[in-house]
Tab-separated table of C-alpha atoms and ligand atoms in Angstrom:
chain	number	residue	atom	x	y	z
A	25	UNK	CA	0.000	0.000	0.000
A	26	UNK	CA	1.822	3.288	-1.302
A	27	UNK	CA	1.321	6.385	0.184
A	28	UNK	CA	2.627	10.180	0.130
A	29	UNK	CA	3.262	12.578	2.784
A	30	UNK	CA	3.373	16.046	1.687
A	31	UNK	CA	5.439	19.152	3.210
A	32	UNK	CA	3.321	22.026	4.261
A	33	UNK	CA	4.457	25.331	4.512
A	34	UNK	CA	3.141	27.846	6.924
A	35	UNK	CA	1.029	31.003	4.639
A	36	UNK	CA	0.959	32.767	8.138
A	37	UNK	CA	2.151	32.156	11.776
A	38	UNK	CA	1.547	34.059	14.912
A	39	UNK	CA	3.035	32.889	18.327
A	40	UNK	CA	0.244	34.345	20.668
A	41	UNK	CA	1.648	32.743	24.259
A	42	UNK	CA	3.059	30.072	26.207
A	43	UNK	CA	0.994	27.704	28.512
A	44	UNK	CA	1.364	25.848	31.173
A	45	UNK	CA	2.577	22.777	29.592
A	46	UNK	CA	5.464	24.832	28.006
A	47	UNK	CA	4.113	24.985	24.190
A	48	UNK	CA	3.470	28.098	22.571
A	49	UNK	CA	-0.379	29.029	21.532
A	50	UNK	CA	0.205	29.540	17.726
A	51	UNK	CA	-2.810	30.571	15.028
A	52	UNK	CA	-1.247	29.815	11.759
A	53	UNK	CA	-2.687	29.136	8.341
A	54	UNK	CA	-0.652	25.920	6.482
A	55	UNK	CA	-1.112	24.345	3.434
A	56	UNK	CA	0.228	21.189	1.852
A	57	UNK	CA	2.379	21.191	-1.048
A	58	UNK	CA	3.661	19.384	-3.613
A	59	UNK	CA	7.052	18.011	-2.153
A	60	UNK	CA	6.749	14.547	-0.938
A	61	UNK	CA	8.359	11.468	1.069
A	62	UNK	CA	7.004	8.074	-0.245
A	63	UNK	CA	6.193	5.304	1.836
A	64	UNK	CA	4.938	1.973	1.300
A	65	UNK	CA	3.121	-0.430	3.992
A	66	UNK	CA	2.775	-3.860	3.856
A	67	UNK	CA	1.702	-6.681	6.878
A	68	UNK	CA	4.469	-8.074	8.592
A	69	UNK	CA	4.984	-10.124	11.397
A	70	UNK	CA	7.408	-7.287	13.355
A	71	UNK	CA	7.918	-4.172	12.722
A	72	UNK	CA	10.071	-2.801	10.088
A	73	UNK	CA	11.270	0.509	8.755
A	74	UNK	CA	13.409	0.574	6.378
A	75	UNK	CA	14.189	4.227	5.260
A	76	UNK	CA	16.283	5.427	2.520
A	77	UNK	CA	17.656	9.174	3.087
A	78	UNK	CA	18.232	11.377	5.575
A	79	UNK	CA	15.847	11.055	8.494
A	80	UNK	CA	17.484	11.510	12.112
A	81	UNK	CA	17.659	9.096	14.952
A	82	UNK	CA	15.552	5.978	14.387
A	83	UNK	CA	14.311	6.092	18.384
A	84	UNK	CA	12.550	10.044	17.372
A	85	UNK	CA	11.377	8.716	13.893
A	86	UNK	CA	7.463	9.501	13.839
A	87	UNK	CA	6.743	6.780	11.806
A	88	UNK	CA	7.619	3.995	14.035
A	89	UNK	CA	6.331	6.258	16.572
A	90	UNK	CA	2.903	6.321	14.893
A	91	UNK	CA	2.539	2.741	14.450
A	92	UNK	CA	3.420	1.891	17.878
A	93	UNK	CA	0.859	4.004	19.131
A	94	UNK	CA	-1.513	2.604	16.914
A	95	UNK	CA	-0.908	-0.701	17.396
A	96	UNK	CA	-1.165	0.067	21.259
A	97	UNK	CA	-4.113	2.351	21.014
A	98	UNK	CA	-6.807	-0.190	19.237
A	99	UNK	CA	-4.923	-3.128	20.901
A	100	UNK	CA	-3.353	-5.010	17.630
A	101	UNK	CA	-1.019	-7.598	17.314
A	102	UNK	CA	-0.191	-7.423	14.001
A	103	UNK	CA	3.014	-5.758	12.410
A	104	UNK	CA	4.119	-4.013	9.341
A	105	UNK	CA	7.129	-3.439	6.714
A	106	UNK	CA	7.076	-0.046	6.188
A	107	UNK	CA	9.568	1.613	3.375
A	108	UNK	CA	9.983	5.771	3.661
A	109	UNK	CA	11.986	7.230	1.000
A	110	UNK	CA	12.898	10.729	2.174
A	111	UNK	CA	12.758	13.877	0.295
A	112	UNK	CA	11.778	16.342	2.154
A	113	UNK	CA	14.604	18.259	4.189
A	114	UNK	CA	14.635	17.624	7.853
A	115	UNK	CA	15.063	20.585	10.336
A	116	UNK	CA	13.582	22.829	7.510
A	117	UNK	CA	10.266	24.160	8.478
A	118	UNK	CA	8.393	21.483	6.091
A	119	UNK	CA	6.625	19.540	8.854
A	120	UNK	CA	8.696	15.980	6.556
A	121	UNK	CA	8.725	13.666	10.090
A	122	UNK	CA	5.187	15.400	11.588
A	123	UNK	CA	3.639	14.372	7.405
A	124	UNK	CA	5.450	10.669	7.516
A	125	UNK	CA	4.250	10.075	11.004
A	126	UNK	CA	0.231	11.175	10.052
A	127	UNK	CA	0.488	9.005	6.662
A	128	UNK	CA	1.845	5.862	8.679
A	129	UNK	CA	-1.368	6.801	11.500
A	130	UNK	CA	-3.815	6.903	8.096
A	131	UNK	CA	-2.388	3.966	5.897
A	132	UNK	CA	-1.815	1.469	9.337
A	133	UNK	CA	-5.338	2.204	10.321
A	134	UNK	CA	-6.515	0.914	6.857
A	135	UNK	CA	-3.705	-2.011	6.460
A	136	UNK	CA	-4.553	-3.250	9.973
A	137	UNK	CA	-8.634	-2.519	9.967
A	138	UNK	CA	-7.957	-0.740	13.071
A	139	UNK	CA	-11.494	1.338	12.184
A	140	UNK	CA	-10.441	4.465	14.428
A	141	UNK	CA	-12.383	7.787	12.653
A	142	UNK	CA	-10.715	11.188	13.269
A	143	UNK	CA	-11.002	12.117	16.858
A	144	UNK	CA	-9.066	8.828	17.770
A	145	UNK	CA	-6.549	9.399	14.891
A	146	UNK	CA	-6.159	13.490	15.901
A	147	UNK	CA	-5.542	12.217	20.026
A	148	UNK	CA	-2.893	10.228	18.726
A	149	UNK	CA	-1.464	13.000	16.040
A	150	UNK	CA	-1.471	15.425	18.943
A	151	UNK	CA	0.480	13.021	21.166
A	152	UNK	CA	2.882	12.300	18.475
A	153	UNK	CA	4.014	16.542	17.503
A	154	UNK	CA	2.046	19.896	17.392
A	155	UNK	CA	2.147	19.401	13.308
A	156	UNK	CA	0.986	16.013	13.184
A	157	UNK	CA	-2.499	16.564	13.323
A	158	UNK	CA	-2.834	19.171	10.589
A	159	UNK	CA	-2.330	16.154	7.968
A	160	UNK	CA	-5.279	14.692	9.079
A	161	UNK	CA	-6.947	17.486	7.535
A	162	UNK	CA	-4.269	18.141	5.008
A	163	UNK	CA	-5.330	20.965	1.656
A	164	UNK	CA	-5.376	24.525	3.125
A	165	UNK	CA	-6.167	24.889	6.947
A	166	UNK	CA	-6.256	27.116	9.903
A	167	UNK	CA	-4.252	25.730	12.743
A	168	UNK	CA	-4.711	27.129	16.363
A	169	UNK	CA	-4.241	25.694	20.069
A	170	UNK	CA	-0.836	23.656	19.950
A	171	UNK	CA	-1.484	23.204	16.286
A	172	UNK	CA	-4.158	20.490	17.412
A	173	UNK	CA	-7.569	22.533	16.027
A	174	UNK	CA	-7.813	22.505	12.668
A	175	UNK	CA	-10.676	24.218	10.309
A	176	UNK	CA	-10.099	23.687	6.328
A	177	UNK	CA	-9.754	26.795	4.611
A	178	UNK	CA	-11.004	26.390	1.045
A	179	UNK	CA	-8.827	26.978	-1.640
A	180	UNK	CA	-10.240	26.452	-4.977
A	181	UNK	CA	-7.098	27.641	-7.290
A	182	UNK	CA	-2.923	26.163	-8.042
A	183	UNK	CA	-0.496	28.431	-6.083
A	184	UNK	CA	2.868	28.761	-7.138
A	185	UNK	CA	5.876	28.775	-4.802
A	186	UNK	CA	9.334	28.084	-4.652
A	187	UNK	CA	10.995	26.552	-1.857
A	188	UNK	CA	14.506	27.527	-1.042
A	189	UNK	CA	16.199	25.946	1.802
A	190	UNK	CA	20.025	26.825	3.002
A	191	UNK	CA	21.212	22.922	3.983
A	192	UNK	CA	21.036	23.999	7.909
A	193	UNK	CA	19.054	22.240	10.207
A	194	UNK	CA	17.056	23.963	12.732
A	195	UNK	CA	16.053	22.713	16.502
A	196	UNK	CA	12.115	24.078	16.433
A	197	UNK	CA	12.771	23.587	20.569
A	198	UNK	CA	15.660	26.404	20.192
A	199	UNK	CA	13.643	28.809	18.373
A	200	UNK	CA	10.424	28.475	20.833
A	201	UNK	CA	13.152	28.748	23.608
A	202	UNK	CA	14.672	32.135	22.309
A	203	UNK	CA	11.672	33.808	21.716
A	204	UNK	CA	10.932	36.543	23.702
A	205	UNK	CA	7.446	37.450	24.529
A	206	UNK	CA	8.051	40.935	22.529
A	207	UNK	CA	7.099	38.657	19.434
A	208	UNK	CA	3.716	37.602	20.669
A	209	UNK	CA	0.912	38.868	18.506
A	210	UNK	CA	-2.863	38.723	18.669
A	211	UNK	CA	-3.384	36.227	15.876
A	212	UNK	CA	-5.780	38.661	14.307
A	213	UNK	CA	-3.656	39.547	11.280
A	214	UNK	CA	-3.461	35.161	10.241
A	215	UNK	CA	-7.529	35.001	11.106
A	216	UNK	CA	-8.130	37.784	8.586
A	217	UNK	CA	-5.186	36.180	6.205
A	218	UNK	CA	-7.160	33.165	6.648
A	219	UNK	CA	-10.868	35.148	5.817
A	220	UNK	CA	-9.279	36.597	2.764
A	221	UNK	CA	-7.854	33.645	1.110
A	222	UNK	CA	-11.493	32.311	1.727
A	223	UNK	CA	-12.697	35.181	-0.333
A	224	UNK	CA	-10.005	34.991	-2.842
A	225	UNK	CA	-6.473	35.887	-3.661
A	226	UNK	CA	-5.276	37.964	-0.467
A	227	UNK	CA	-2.527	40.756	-2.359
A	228	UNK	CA	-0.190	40.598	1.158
A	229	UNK	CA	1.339	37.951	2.934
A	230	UNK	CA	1.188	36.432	5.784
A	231	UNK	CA	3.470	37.236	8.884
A	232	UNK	CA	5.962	34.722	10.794
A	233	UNK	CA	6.468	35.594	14.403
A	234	UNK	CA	9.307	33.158	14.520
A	235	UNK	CA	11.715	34.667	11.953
A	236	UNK	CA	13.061	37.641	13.798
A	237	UNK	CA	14.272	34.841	16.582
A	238	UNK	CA	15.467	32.245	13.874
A	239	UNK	CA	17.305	35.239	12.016
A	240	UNK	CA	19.064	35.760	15.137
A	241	UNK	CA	20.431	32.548	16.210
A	242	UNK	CA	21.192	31.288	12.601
A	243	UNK	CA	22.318	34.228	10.909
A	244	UNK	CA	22.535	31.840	7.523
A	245	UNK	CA	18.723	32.090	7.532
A	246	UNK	CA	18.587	35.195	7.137
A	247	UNK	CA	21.096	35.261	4.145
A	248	UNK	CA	19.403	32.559	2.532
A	249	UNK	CA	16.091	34.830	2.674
A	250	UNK	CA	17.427	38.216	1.689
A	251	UNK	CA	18.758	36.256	-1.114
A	252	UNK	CA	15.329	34.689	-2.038
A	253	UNK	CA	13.886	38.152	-1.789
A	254	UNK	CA	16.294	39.502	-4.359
A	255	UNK	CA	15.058	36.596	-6.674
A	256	UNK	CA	11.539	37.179	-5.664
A	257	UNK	CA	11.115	40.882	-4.441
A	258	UNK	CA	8.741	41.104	-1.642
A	259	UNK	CA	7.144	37.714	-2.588
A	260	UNK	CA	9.288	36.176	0.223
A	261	UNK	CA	8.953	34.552	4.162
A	262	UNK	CA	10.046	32.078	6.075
A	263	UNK	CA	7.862	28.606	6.971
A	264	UNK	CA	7.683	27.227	10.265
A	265	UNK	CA	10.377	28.071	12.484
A	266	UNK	CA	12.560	27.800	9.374
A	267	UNK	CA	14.982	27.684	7.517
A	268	UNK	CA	13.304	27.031	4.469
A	269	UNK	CA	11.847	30.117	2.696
A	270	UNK	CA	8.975	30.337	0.698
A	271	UNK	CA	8.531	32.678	-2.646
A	272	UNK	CA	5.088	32.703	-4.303
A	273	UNK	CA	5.482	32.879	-8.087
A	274	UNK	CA	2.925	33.969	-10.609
A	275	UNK	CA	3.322	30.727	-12.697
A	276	UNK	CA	5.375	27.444	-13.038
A	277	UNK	CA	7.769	29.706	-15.973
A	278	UNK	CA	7.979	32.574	-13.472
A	279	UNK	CA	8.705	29.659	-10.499
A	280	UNK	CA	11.624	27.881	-12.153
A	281	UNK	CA	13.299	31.310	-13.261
A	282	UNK	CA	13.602	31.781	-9.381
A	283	UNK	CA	14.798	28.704	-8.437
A	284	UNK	CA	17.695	28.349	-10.996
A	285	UNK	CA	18.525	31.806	-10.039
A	286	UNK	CA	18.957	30.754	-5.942
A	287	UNK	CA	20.499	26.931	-7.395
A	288	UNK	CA	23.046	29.015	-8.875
A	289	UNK	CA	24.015	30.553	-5.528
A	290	UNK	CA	24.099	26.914	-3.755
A	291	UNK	CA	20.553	26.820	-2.479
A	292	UNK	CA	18.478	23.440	-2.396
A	293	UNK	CA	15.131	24.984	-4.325
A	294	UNK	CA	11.871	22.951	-5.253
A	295	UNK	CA	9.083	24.159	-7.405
A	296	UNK	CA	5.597	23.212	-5.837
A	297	UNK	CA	2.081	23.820	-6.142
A	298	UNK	CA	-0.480	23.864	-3.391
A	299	UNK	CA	-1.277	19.754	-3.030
A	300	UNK	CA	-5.027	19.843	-3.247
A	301	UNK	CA	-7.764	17.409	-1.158
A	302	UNK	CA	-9.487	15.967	-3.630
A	303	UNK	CA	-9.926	12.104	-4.399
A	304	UNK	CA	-7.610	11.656	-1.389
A	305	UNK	CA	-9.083	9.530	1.785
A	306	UNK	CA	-8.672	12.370	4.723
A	307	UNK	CA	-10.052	11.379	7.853
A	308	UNK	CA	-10.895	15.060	9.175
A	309	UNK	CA	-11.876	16.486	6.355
A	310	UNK	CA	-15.239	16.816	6.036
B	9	C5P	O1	5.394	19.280	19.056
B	9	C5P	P1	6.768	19.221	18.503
B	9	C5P	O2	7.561	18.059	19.051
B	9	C5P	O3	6.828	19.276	17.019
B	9	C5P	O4	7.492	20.534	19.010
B	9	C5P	C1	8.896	20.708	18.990
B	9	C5P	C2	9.247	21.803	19.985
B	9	C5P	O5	8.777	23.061	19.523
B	9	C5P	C3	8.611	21.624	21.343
B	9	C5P	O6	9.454	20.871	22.188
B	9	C5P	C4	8.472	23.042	21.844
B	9	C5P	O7	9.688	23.496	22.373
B	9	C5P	C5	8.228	23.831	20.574
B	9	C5P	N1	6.797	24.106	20.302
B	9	C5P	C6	6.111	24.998	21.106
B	9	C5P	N2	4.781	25.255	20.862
B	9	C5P	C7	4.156	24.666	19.826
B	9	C5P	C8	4.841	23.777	18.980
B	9	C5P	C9	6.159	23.508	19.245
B	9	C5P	O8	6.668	25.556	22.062
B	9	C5P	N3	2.852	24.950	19.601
């Protein structure tokens, strides 16, 4: 059984607090995109990963993560060979392990006939990271809480963006830790971002309370995005808590003049679309 698990970028992100538990309260709108890791599931006696690329220490990998707490959730005996075949960059702002992790919850559930519907699936994606649960959703989405509540945003039209990341890996913990409370914001500013892509095309972007922090402890973000803003004047920001920066094109021509432009400068760069919902099997989307 062959699967894909999209990156998502963040359109807008607002830090609003921190709570007791020691997350931050974030309202951010993400969306998935067309850059994907591949994974394939079959029934196994044990369980197996076997994963080609880079993908951290196999104790943090959310996949294996995922299926353990699957199999332990709805009480299953049964195992699974699972292949991942990584290509999006980890550390980058992409959400790669949080995506892997939700398409090995979905695609166990069905390979096992665990039957658990989307409020058992979103317990465990919340359990497993703050972006997890987003994927249940997956297409366009406003993400509030811990990044747990999640209301689709429609999004009837093909963006354009190009992805540029600088080959640096980024602790999310280390940004969250850094940032001081002078970056808090309402949320008001991604609510409206979020009413106006609703309505249609909003002309601004969104804002990313993160980047001033993530500028400052890895100054090589903030190079790679001045440069991506030369490429793509005021069309740029940074997903997530970075590094990767996003540039929204006017077309697929106007996209790959950017990205050869930041290749040529020793950037990683992928052209991708907005990764629509339709004809896929999402449990929370309604
Ligand atoms: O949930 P996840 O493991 O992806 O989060 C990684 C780190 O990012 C957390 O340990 C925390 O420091 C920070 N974080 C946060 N508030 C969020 C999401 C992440 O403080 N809503």
């Amino acid at each position: 059984m062959p699967a894909l698990a999209p990156a998502k970028i963040n359109l807008s992100l607002e830090i609003v607090g921190k709570r007791s538990d020691g997350f931050h309260e974030l309202v951010s709108v993400m969306q998935e995109v067309t850059l994907f890791d591949e994974l394939v599931f079959a029934e196994a006696d044990d369980l197996i990963l076997e994963a080609h690329g880079e993908c951290g220490p196999e104790s943090e990998n959310l996949v294996l993560r995922a299926a353990r707490l699957l199999r332990q959730t709805v009480e299953i005996g049964k195992g699974a060979a699972i292949g991942l075949r990584k290509q999006i960059p980890t550390g980058a702002g992409l959400g790669g392990g949080s995506s892997d992790g939700a398409a090995a919850l979905m695609a166990l559930n069905r390979l096992w006939d665990a039957g658990c519907h989307c409020e058992t699936l979103s317990r465990m994606a919340a359990f497993l990271g703050s972006d997890v649960p987003f994927f249940l959703t997956g297409g366009t989405a406003l993400v509030t809480g811990r990044g747990e509540h999640v209301v689709p945003v429609p999004f009837p039209r093909t963006a354009w963006y190009v992805l540029t990341n600088p080959g640096l890996h980024v602790s999310t913990a280390r940004v969250f830790t850094a940032l001081p409370p002078t970056e808090w914001s309402s949320g008001s500013h991604t609510r409206k971002f979020a009413e106006e892509i609703r309505d249609g095309d909003p002309s601004h972007l969104g804002v990313n309370g993160l980047a001033p922090t993530l500028f400052a402890l890895y100054p090589e973000a903030e190079a790679c995005f001045q440069a991506a803003d030369r490429a793509a004047p005021g069309q740029t920001w940074v997903s997530g808590s970075g590094p990767t920066v996003v540039s929204r094109c006017a077309g697929p021509h106007n996209a790959e003049r950017v990205a050869a432009q930041l290749h040529r400068l020793g950037y990683t760069t992928f052209v991708v679309r907005n990764y629509p919902t339709e004809d896929r099997d999402l449990p929370c989307r309604a």
